[in-house]
mmCIF file with all atom_site columns, C-alpha atoms in Angstrom:
data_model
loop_
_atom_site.group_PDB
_atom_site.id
_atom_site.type_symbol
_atom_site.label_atom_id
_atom_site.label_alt_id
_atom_site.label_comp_id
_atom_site.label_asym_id
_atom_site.label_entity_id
_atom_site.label_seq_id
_atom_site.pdbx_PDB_ins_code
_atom_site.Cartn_x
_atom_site.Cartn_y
_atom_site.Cartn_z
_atom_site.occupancy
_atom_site.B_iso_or_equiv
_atom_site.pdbx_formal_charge
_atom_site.auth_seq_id
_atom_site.auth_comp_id
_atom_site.auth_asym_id
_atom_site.auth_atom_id
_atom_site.pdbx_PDB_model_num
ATOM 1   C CA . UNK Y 1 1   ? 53.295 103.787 42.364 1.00 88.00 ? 1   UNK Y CA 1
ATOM 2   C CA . UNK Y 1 2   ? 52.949 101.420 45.480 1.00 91.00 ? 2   UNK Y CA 1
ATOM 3   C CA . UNK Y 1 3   ? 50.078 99.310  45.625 1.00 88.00 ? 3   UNK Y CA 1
ATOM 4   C CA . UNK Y 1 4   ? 46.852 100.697 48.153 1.00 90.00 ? 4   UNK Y CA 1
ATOM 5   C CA . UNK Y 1 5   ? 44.184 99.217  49.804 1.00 88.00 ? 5   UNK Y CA 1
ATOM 6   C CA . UNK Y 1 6   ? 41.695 100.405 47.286 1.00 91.00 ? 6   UNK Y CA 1
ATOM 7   C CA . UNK Y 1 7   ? 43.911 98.377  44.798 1.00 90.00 ? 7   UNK Y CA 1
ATOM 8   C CA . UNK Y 1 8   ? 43.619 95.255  46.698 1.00 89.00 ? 8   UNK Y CA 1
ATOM 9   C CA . UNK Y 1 9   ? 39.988 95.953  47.220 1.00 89.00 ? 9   UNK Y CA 1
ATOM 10  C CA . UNK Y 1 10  ? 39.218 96.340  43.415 1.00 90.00 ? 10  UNK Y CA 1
ATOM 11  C CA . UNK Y 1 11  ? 41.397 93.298  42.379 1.00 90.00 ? 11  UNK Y CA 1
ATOM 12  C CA . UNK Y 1 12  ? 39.326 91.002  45.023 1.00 89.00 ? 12  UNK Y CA 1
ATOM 13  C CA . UNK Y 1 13  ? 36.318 92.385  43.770 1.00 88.00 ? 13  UNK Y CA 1
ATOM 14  C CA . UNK Y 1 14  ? 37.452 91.568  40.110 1.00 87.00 ? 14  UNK Y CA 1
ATOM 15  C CA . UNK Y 1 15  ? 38.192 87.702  41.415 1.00 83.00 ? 15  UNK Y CA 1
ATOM 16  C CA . UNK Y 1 16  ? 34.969 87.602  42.660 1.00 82.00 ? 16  UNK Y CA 1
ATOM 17  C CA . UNK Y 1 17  ? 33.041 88.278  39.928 1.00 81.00 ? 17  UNK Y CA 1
ATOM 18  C CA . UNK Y 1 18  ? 35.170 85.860  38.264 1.00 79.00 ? 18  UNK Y CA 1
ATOM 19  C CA . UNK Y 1 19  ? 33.961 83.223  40.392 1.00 75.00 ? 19  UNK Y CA 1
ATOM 20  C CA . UNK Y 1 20  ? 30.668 83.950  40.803 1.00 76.00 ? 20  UNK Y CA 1
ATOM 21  C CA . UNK Y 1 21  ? 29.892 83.713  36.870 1.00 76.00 ? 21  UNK Y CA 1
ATOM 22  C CA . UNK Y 1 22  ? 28.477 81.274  35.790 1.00 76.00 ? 22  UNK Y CA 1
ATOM 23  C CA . UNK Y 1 23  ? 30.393 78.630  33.641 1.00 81.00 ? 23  UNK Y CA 1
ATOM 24  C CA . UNK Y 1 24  ? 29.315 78.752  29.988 1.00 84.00 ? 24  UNK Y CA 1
ATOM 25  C CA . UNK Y 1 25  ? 28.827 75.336  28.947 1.00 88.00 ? 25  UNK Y CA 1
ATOM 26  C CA . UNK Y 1 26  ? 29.203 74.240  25.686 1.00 87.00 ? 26  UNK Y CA 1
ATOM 27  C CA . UNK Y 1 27  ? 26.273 73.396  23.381 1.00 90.00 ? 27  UNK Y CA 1
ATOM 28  C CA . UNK Y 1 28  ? 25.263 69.675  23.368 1.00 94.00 ? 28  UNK Y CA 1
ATOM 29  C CA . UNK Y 1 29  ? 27.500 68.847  26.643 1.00 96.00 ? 29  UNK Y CA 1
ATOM 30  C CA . UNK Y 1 30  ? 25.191 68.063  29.277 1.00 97.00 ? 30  UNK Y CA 1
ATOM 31  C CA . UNK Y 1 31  ? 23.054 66.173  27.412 1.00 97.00 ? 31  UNK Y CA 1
ATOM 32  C CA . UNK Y 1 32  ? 25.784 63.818  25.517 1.00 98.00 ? 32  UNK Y CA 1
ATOM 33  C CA . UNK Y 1 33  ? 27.418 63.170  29.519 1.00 98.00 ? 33  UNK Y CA 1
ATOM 34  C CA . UNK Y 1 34  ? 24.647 61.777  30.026 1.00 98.00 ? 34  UNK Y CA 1
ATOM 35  C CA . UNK Y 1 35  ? 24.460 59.612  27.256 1.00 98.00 ? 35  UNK Y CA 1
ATOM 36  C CA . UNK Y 1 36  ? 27.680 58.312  27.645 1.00 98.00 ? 36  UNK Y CA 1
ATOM 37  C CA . UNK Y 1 37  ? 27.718 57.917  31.588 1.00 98.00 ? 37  UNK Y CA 1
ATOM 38  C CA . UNK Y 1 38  ? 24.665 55.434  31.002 1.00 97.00 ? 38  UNK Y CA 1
ATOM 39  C CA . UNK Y 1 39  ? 27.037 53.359  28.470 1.00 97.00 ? 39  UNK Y CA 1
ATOM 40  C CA . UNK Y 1 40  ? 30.688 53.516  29.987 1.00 97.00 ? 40  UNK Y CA 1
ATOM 41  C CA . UNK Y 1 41  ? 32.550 54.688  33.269 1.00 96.00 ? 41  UNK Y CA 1
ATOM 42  C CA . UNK Y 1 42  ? 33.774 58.565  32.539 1.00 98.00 ? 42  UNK Y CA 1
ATOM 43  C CA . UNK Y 1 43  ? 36.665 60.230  34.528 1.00 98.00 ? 43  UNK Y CA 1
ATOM 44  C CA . UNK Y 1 44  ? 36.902 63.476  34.497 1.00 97.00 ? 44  UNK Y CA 1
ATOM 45  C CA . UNK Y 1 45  ? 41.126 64.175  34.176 1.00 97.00 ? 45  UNK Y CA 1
ATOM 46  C CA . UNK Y 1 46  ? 41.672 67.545  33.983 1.00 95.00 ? 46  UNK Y CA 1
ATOM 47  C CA . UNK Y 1 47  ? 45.274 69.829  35.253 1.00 93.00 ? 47  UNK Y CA 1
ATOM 48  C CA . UNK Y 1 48  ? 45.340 72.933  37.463 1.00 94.00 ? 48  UNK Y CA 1
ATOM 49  C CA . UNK Y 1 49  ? 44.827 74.006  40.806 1.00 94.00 ? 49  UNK Y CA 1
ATOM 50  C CA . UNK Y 1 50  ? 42.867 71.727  42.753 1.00 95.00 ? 50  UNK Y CA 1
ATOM 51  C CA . UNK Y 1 51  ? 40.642 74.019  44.916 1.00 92.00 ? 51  UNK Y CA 1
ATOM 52  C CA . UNK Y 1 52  ? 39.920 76.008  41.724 1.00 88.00 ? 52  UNK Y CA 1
ATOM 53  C CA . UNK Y 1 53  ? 39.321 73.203  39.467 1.00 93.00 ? 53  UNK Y CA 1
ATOM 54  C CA . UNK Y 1 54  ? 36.647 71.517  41.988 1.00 93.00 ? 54  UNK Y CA 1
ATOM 55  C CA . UNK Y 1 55  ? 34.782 75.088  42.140 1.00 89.00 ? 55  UNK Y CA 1
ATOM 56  C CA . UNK Y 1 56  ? 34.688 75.116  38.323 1.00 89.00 ? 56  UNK Y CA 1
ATOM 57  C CA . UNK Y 1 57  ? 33.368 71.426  38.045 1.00 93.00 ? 57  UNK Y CA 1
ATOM 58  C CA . UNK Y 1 58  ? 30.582 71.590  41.232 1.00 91.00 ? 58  UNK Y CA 1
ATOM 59  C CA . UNK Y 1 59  ? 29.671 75.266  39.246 1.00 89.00 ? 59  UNK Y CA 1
ATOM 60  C CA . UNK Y 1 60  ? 29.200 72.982  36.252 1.00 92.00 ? 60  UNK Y CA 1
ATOM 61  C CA . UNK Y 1 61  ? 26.687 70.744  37.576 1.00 93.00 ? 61  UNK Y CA 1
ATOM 62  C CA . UNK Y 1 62  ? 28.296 67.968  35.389 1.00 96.00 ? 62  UNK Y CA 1
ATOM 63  C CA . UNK Y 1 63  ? 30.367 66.052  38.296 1.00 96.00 ? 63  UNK Y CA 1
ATOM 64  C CA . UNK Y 1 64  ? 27.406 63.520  38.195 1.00 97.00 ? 64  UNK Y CA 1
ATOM 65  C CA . UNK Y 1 65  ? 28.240 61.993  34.957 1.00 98.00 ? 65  UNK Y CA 1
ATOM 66  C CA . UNK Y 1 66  ? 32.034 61.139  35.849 1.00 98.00 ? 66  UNK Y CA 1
ATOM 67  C CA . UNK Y 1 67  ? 32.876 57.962  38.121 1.00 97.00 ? 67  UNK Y CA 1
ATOM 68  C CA . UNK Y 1 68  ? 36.231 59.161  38.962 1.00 96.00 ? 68  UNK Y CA 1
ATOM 69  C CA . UNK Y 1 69  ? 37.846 62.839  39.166 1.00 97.00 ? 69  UNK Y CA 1
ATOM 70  C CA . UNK Y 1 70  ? 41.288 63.244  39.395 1.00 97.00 ? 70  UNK Y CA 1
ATOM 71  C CA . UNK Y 1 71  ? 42.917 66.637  39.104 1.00 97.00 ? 71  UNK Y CA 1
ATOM 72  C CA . UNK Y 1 72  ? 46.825 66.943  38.378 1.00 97.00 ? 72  UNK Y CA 1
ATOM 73  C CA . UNK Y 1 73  ? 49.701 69.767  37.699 1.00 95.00 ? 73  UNK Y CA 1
ATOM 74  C CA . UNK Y 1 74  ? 50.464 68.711  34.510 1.00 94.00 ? 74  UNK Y CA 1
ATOM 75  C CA . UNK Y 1 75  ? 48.664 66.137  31.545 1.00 95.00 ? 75  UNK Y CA 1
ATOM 76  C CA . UNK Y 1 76  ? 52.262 64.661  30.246 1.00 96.00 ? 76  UNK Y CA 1
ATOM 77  C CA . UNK Y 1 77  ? 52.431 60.602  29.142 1.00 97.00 ? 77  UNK Y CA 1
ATOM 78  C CA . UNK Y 1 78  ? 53.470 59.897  32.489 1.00 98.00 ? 78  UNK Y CA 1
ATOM 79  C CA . UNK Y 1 79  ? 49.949 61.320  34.225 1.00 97.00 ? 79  UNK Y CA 1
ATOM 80  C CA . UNK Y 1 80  ? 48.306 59.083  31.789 1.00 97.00 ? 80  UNK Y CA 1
ATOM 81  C CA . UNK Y 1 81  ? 50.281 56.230  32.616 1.00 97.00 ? 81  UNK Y CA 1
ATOM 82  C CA . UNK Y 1 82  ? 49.560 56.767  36.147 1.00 97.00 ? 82  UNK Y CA 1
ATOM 83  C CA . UNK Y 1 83  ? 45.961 57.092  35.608 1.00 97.00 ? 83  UNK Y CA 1
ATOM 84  C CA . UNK Y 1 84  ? 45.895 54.004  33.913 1.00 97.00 ? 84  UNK Y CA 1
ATOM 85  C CA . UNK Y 1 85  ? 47.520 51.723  36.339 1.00 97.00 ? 85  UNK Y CA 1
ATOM 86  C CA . UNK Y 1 86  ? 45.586 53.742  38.951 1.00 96.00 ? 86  UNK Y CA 1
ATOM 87  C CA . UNK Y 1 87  ? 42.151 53.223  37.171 1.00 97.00 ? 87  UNK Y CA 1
ATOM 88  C CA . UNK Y 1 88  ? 43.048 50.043  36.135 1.00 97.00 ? 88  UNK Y CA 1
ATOM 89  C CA . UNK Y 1 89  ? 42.218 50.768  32.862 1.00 97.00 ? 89  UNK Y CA 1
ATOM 90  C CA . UNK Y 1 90  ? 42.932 49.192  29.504 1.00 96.00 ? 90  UNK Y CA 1
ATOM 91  C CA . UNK Y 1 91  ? 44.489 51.250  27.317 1.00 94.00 ? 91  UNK Y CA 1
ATOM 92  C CA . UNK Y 1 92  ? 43.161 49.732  23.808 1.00 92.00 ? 92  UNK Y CA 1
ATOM 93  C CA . UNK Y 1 93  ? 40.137 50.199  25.266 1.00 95.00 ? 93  UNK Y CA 1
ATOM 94  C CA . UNK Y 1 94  ? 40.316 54.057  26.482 1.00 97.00 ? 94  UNK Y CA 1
ATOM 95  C CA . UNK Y 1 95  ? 39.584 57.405  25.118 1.00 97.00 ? 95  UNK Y CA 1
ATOM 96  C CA . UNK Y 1 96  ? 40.642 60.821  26.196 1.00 97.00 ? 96  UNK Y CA 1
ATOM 97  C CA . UNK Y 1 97  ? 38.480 62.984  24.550 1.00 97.00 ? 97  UNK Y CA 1
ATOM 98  C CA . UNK Y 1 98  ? 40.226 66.761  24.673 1.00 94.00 ? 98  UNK Y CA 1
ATOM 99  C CA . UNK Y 1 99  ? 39.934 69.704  22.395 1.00 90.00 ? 99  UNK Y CA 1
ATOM 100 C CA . UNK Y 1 100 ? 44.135 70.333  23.678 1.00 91.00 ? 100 UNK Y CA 1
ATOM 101 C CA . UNK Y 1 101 ? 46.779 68.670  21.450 1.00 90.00 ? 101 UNK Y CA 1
ATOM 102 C CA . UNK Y 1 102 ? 49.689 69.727  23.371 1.00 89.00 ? 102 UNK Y CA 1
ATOM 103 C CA . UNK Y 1 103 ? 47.695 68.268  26.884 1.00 90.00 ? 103 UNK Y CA 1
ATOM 104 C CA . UNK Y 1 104 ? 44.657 65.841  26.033 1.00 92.00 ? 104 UNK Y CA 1
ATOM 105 C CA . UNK Y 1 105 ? 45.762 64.334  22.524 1.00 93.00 ? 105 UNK Y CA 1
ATOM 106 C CA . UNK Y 1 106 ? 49.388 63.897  22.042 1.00 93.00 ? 106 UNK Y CA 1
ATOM 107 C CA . UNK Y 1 107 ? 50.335 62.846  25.969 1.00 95.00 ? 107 UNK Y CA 1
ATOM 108 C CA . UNK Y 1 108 ? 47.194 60.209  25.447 1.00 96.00 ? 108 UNK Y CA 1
ATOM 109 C CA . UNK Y 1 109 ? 48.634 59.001  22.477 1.00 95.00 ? 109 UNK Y CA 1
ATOM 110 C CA . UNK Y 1 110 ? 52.164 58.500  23.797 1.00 93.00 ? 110 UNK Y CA 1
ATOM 111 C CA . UNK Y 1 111 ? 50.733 56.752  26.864 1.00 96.00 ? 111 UNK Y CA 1
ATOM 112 C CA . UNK Y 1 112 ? 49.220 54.349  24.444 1.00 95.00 ? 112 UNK Y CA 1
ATOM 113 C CA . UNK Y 1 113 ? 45.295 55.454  25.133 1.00 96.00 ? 113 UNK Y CA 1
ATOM 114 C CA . UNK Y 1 114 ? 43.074 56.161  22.515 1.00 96.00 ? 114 UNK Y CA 1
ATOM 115 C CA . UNK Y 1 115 ? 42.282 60.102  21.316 1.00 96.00 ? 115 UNK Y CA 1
ATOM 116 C CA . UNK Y 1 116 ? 39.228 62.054  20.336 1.00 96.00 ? 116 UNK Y CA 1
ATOM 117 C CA . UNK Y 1 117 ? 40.499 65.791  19.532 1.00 94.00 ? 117 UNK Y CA 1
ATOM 118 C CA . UNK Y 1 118 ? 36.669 68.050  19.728 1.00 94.00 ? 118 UNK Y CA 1
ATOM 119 C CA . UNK Y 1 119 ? 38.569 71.543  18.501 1.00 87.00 ? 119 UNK Y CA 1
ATOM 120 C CA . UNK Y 1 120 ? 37.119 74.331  20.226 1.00 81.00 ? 120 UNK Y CA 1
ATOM 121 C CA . UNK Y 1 121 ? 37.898 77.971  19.186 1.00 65.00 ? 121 UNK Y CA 1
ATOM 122 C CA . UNK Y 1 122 ? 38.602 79.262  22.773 1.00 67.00 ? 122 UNK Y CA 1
ATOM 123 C CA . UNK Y 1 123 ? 41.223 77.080  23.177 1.00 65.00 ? 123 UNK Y CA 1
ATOM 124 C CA . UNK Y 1 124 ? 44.637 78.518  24.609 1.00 61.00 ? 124 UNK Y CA 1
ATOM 125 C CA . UNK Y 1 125 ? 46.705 79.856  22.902 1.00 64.00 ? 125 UNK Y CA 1
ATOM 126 C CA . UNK Y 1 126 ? 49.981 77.800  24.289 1.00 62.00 ? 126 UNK Y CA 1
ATOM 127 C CA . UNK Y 1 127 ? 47.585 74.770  24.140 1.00 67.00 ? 127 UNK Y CA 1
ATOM 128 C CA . UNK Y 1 128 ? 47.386 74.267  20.289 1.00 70.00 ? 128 UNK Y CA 1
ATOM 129 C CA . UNK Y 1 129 ? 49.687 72.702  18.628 1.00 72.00 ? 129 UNK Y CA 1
ATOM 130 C CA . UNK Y 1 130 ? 49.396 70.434  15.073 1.00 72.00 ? 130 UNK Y CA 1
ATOM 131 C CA . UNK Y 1 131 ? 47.773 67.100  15.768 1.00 78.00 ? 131 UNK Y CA 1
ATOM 132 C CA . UNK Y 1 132 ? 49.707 63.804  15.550 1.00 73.00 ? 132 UNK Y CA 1
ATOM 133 C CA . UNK Y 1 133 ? 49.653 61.768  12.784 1.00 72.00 ? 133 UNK Y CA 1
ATOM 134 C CA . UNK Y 1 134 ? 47.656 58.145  13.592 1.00 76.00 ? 134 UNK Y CA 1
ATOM 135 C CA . UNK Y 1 135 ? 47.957 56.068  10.703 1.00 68.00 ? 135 UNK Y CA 1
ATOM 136 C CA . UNK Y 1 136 ? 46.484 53.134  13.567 1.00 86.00 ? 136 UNK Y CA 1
ATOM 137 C CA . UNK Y 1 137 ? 43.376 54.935  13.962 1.00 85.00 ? 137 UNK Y CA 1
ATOM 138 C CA . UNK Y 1 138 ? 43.885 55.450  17.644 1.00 93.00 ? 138 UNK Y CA 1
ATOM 139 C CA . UNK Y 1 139 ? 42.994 59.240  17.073 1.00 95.00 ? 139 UNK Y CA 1
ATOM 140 C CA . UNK Y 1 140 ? 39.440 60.611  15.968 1.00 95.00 ? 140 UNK Y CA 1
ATOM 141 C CA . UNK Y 1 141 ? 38.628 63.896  14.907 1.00 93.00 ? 141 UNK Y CA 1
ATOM 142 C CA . UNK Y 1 142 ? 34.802 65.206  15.300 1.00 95.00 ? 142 UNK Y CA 1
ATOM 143 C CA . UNK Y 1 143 ? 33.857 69.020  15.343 1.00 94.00 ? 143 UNK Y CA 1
ATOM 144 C CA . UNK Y 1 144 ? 30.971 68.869  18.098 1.00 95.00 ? 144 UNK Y CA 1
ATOM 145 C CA . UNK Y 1 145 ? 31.034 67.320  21.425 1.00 96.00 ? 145 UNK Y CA 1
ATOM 146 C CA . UNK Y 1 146 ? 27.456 65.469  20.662 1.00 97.00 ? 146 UNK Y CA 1
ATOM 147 C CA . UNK Y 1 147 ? 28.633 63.532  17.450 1.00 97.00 ? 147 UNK Y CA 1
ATOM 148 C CA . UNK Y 1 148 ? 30.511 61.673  20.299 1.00 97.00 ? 148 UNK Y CA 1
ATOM 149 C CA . UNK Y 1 149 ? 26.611 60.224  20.765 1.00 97.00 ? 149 UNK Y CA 1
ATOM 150 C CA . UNK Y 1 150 ? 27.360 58.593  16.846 1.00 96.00 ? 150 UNK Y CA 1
ATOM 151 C CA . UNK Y 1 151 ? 30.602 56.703  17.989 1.00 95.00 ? 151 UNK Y CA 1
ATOM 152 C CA . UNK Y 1 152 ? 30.218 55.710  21.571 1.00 95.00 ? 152 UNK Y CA 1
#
């Protein structure tokens, strides 16, 4: 059937409650931001649409902790690389912490940063994918976001 006003109406209305939820944070994440932002200089690197990404972050009440956020279309090696030189960062010396293989773990890897993979069960679907191998210890494994607190 063609689409009707009423359609339109009840798919904005949908969108809207969408972005008026608030963002379920997860257990331990607030509190180990902070911990870390008092010890080291955190950027926030995340993909997607820009205007929607800075409405999810502000809705976070987290964009405190980070000294830098840069959003992109897509976390390959080359954003990393570009982030780097951009940063100025040393890349023995950074971490991407992620809980994506396919975007946070394998592109940091291949760019020559350092990895923490935090596995999260709500992760995407198309996100997932087996983690690398890193017999030079470049990639960590932890299964909460605070045990970062026990490493950094």
């Amino acid at each position: 059937r063609p689409v009707r006003p009423e359609d339109l109406d009840y798919i904005t209305r949908l969108a809207e409650q969408i972005m008026e939820k608030p963002l379920e944070l997860i257990e331990g994440v607030p509190e180990t931001l902070a911990y870390l932002a008092s010890r080291h200089r955190l950027t926030l690197f995340t993909k997607g649409q820009p205007d929607e990404q800075w409405r999810k972050i502000k809705r976070s009440g987290l964009e405190s902790f980070f000294s830098h956020v840069v959003i992109v279309k897509e976390k390959d090696a080359p954003a990393y690389r570009r982030l780097v030189e951009q940063l100025n960062l040393d890349p023995r010396r950074t971490w991407m912490i992620g809980n994506s293989p396919k975007s946070d773990i394998r592109p940091a890897l291949e760019a020559g940063l350092r990895a923490v993979y935090v596995p999260h069960p709500r992760t995407w679907h198309l996100e997932r994918d087996p983690l690398p191998p890193s017999p030079d210890g470049r990639l960590l494994v932890v299964e909460r976001f605070s045990e970062l607190q026990r490493y950094f």
